[in-house]
XYZ file of C-alpha atoms in Angstrom:
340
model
C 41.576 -84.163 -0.594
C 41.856 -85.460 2.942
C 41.814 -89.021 2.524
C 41.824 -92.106 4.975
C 44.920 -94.749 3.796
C 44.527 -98.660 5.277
C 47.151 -101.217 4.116
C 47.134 -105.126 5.274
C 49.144 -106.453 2.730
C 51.086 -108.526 5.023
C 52.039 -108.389 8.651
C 51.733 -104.392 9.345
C 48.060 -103.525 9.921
C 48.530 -99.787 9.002
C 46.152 -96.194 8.416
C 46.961 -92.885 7.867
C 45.275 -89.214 6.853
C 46.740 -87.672 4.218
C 45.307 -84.288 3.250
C 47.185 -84.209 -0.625
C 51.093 -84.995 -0.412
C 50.756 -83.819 3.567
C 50.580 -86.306 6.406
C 48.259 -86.072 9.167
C 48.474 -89.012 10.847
C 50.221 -92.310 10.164
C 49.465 -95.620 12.626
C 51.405 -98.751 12.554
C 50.558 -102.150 14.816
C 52.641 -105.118 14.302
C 52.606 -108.071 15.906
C 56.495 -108.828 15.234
C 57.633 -110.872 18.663
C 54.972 -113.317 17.439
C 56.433 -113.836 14.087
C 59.850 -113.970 15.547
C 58.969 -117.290 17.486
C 58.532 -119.109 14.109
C 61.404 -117.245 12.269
C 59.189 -115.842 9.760
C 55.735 -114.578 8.863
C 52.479 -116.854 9.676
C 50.106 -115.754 7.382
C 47.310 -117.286 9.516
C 48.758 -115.177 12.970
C 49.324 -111.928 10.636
C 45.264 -112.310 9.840
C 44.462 -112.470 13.074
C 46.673 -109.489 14.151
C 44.915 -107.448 11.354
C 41.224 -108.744 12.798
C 42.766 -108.072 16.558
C 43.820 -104.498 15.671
C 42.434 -102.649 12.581
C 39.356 -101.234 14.153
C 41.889 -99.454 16.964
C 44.010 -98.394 13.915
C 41.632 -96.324 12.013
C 40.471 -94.960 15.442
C 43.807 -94.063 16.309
C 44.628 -92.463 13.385
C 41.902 -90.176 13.043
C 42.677 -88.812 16.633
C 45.804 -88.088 15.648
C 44.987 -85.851 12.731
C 42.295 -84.426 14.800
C 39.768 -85.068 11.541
C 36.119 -86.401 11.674
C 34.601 -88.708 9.422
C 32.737 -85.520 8.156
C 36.186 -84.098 6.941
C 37.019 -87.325 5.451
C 36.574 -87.041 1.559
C 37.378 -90.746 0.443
C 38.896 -94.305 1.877
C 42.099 -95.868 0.244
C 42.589 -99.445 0.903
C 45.683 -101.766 -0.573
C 43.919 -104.456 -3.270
C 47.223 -106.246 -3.727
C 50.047 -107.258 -3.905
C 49.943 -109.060 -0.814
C 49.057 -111.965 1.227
C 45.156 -112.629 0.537
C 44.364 -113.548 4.033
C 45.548 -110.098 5.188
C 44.424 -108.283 2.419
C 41.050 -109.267 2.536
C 40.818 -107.715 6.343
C 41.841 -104.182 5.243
C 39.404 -104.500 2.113
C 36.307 -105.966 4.286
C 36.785 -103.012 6.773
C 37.237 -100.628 3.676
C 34.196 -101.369 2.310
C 32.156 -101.333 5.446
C 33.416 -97.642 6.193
C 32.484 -96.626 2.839
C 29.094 -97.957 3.106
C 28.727 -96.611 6.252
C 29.524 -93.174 5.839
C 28.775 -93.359 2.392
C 32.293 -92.602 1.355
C 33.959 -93.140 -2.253
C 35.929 -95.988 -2.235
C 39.748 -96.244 -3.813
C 41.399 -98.827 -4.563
C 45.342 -98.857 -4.658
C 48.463 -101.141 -5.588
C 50.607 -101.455 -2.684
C 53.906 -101.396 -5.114
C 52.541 -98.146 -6.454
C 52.507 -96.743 -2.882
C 56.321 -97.938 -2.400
C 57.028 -95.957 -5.779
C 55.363 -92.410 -4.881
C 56.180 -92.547 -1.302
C 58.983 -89.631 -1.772
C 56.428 -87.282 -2.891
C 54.850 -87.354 0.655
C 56.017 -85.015 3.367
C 55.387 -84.294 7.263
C 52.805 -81.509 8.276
C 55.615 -79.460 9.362
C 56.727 -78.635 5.910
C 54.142 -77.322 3.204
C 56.186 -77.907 -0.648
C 53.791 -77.403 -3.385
C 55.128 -80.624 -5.709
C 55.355 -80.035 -9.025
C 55.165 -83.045 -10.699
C 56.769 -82.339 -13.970
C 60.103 -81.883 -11.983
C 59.828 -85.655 -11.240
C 58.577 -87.510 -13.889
C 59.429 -88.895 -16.152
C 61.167 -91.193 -13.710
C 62.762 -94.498 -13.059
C 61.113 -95.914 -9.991
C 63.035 -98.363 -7.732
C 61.226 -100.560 -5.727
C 63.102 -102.764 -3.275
C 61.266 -104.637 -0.655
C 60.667 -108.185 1.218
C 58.434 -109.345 -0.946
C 59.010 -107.410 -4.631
C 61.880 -106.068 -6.527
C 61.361 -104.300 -9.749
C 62.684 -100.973 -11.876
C 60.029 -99.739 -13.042
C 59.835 -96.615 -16.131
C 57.230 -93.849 -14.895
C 56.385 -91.041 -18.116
C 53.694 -90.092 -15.718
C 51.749 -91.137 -12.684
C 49.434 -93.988 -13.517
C 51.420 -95.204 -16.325
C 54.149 -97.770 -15.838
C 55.955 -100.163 -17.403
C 58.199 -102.608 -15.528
C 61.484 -103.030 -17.321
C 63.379 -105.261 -14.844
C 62.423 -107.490 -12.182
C 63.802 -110.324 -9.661
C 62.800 -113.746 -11.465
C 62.697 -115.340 -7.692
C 63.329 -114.225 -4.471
C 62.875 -110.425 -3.420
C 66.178 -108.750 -2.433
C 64.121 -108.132 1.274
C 63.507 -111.606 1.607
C 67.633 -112.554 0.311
C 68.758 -110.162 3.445
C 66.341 -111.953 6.050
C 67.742 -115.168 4.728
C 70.854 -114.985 4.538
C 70.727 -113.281 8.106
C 68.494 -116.683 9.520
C 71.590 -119.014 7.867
C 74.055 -116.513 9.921
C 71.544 -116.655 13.470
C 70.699 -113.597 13.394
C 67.206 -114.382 13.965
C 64.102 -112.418 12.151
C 63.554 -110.207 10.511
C 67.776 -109.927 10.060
C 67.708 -107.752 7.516
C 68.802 -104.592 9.741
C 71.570 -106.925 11.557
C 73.173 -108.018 8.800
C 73.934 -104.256 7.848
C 75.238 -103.955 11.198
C 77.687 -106.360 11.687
C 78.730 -105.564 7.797
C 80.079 -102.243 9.313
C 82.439 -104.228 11.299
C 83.434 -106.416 8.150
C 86.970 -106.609 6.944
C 86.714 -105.395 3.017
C 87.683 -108.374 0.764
C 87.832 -111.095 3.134
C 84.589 -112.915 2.049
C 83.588 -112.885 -1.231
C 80.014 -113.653 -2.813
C 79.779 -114.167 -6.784
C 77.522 -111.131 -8.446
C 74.798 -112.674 -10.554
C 73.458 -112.779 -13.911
C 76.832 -110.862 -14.843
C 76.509 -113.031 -18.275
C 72.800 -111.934 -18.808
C 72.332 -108.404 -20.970
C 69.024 -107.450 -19.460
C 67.532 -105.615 -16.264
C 66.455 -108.768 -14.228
C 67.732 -110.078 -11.476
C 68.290 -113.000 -9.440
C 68.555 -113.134 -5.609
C 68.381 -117.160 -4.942
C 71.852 -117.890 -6.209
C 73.219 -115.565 -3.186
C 71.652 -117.528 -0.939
C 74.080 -120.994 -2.332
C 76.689 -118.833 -1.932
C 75.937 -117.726 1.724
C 75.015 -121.802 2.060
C 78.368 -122.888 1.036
C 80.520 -120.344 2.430
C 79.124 -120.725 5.767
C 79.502 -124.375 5.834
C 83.218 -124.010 5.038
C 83.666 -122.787 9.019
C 83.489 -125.314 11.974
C 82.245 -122.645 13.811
C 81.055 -119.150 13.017
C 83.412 -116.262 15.173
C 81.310 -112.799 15.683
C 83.973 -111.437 13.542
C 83.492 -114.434 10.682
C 79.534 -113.599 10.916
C 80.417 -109.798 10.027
C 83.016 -110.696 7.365
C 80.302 -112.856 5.415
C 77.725 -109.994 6.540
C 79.702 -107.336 4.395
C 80.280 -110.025 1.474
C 76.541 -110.385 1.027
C 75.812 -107.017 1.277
C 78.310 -106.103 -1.282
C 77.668 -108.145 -3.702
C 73.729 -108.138 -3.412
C 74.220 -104.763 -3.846
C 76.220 -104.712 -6.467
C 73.534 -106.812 -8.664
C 71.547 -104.423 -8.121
C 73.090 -101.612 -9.167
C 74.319 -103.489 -12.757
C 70.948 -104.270 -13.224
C 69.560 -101.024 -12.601
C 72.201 -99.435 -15.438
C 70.590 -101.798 -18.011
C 67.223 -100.086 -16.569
C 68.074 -96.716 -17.282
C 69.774 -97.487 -20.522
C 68.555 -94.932 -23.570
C 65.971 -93.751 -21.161
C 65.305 -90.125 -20.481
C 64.384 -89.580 -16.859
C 64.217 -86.602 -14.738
C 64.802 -88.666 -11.986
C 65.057 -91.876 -10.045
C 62.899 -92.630 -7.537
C 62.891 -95.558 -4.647
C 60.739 -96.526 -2.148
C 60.303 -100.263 -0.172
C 61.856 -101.379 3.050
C 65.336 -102.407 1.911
C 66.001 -98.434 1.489
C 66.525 -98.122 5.456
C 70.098 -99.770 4.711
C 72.621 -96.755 4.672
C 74.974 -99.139 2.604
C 71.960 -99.552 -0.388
C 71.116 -95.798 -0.153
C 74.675 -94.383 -0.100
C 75.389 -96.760 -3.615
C 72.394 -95.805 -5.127
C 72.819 -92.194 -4.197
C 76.881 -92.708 -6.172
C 75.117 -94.290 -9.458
C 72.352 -91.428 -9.726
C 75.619 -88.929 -9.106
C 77.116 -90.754 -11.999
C 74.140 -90.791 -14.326
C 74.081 -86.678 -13.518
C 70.054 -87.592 -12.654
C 68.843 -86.598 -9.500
C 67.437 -89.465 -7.194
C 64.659 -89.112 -4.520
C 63.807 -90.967 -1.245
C 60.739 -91.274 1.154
C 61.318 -88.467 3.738
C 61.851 -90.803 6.495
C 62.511 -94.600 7.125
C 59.024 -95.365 8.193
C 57.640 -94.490 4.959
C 59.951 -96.371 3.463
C 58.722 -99.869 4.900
C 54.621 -100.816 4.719
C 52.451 -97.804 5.992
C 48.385 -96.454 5.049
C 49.920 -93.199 4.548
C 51.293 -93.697 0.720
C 47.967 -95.843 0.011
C 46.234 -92.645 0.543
C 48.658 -90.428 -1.273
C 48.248 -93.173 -4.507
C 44.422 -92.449 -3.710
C 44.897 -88.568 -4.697
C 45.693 -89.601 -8.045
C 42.813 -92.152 -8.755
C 39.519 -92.384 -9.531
C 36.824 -94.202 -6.600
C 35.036 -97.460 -7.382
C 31.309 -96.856 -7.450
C 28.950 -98.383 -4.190
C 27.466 -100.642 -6.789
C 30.610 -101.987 -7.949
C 32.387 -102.391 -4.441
C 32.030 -106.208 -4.156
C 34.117 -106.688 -7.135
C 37.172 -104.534 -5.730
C 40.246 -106.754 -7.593
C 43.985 -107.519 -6.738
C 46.125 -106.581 -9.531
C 50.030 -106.401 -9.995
C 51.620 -102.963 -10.773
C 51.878 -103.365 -14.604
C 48.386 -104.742 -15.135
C 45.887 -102.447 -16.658
C-alpha cells in the first residue's frame, strides 16, 4: 500500500509516503531556534509551528515521492503519545484529507512507530522482509519523552515488561546537559564532550541496582549530576567533559542491567530499538556488546533520522492496521502502547 504518514506528537511537524517497508518521501519542519530561547519545548509555540507548517508538509512530501492523491491508498496520523495540543493538529488535518479525498483513515501509536522503524528502508534498496526472522522480539524504545522494553511475539501484540517510573532517559541527557550549559536540546553535546572525558574521573551512582525487576529510574541521575556539579567553583571545559562521560556511563549502564532483567527466560529472535537516544554512538555501540553477548541479533532504524520523530514509521505502523470507518472518525482516541 502507498500510504501518507503525519506525526505531531510534539515539536517535529512531520509526513512521509511509504509504499510498504519502502520510503518515498520523508519531510521534517521544526521550529528548534524558537524552543532554544526558552531552553525547552513550549507546547503552545510547538502548536503553532504545526498550524504554521503542516499544510506545506504534506505538500512537500508528496512532490517528493512524485505520487498523487489518486495513488494514495490510505492516511496514517499519530493518536498519541504526545502533547495534545500538537497532536490534535496532525489529527484535525488527518481527518480533513480523508474526508476530502475520501480516504481510509489509520490511526497509529507513535511508540509503536519508534519500535518498527528498523523494518523500513530507503527506495534505493528493495529487501522483501520476512517477518518471522524478526519476531518474536524484544523492542527497545529510548526517547525524550518514553523509555520502555517492550516483548513483541508478533506485530500488534505487545506487552511492556520494563519501563522508566519518571523521567525518560531523552529528557535525563537534555538535563543533565542544561545543568552543564550546554544549552538545548544537549543531548548530542553531552556525547561529545564525553569523547574527550578522562575514564574514571567522575563517577555517577547506577540506579535501582537493589531492585530485581526491568524498570528504571532516570531522576536520581539528575541529584547526582546536581551535586557533583556544585562541588566545582567553576566548571573547566575539561571538568564539563569529565562529568559528560560519567553520566553517560552510568545512564547507560542502567540501562543495559535493566534490559538483562527484560530479556530474562525470554525467547527472542531479536532485539529491536528505535527512539532518538539511538543517534548516540556510545548507547548503540553498548547495546550492540549486550545483544553480542546474549548470541541474539539486534536491529536499528537504517539511518539516524528515522531514529528521532518522523511520518515515515507512522505510515509503515499503518501497513499493519486496520482504517477507522468515515462514520467513526470523530472518535479517533489517544492510547498508550500496551492498551488494547
Amino acid at each position: 500500500m502507498i500510504i501518507l504518514g503525519i506525526d505531531t506528537s510534539f515539536d517535529d511537524t512531520a509526513a512521509a509516503i511509504v509504499k510498504d517497508t519502502t520510503i518515498l518521501s520523508n519531510v521534517l519542519s521544526t521550529d528548534l531556534a524558537t524552543h532554544q530561547d526558552y531552553g525547552g519545548v513550549v507546547p503552545r509555540l510547538a502548536r503553532e509551528g504545526h498550524e504554521k507548517h503542516i499544510n506545506s508538509v504534506i505538500e512537500l512530501a508528496l512532490k517528493r515521492a512524485h505520487i498523487t492523491w489518486e495513488e494514495i491508498e490510505a492516511i496514517a496520523v499519530t493518536r498519541g503519545p504526545g502533547l495534545s495540543i500538537c497532536l490534535e493538529i496532525g489529527i484535525a488535518k488527518a481527518k480533513d484529507l480523508a474526508i476530502k479525498y475520501s480516504k481510509p483513515l489509520i490511526a497509529v501509536n507513535h511508540l509503536e512507530g519508534h519500535l518498527l522503524s528498523f523494518l523500513l528502508e530507503p527506495k534505493t534498496i528493495h529487501k522483501q522482509h520476512e517477518l518471522s526472522d524478526f519476531f518474536p522480539a524484544l523492542g527497545i524504545i529510548i526517547s525524550g519523552g518514553n523509555t520502555q522494553f517492550v516483548y513483541a511475539p508478533k506485530i500488534g501484540t505487545y506487552e511492556i515488561v520494563g519501563e522508566t517510573r519518571d523521567d525518560a532517559m531523552g529528557e535525563c541527557f537534555d538535563k543533565v546537559g542544561r545543568m552543564l550549559g550546554l544549552g538545548y536540546p544537549a543531548g548530542k553535546v553531552v556525547e561529545v564532550l564525553a569523547k574527550t572525558g578522562i575514564p574514571g574521573k567522575v563517577i555517577f551512582p547506577v540506579p535501582m541496582r537493589q531492585i530485581k525487576s526491568a524498570d528504571m529510574s532516570f531522576s536520581g541521575l539528575k541529584t547526582a549530576a546536581m551535586r557533583i556539579i556544585e562541588k566545582y567553583p567553576t566548571l573547566s571545559k575539561q571538568d564539563i567533559s569529565d562529568i559528560a562521560l560519567g553520566f553517560q556511563v552510568a545512564v547507560t549502564q542502567h540501562l543495559l542491567e535493566k534490559l538483562d532483567f527484560a530479556i530474562q527466560n525470554r525467547e527472542v529472535k531479536s532485539i529491536v530499538v528505535g527512539g532518538g537516544v539511538i543517534c548516540n554512538m556510545f548507547v548503540r555501540k553498548q547495546l550492540r556488546k549486550f545483544a553480542k553477548k546474549q548470541s541474539v541479533p539486534i536491529y536499528f532504524p537504517y539511518t539516524k533520522k528515522l531514529c528521532t520523530d518522523n511520518g515515515a514509521m507512522i505510515a509503515l505502523v499503518a501497513q499493519y492496521k486496520e482504517s477507522i470507518s468515515q462514520e467513526n472518525l470523530d472518535r479517533l482516541p489517544i492510547f498508550r502502547l500496551d492498551q488494547k
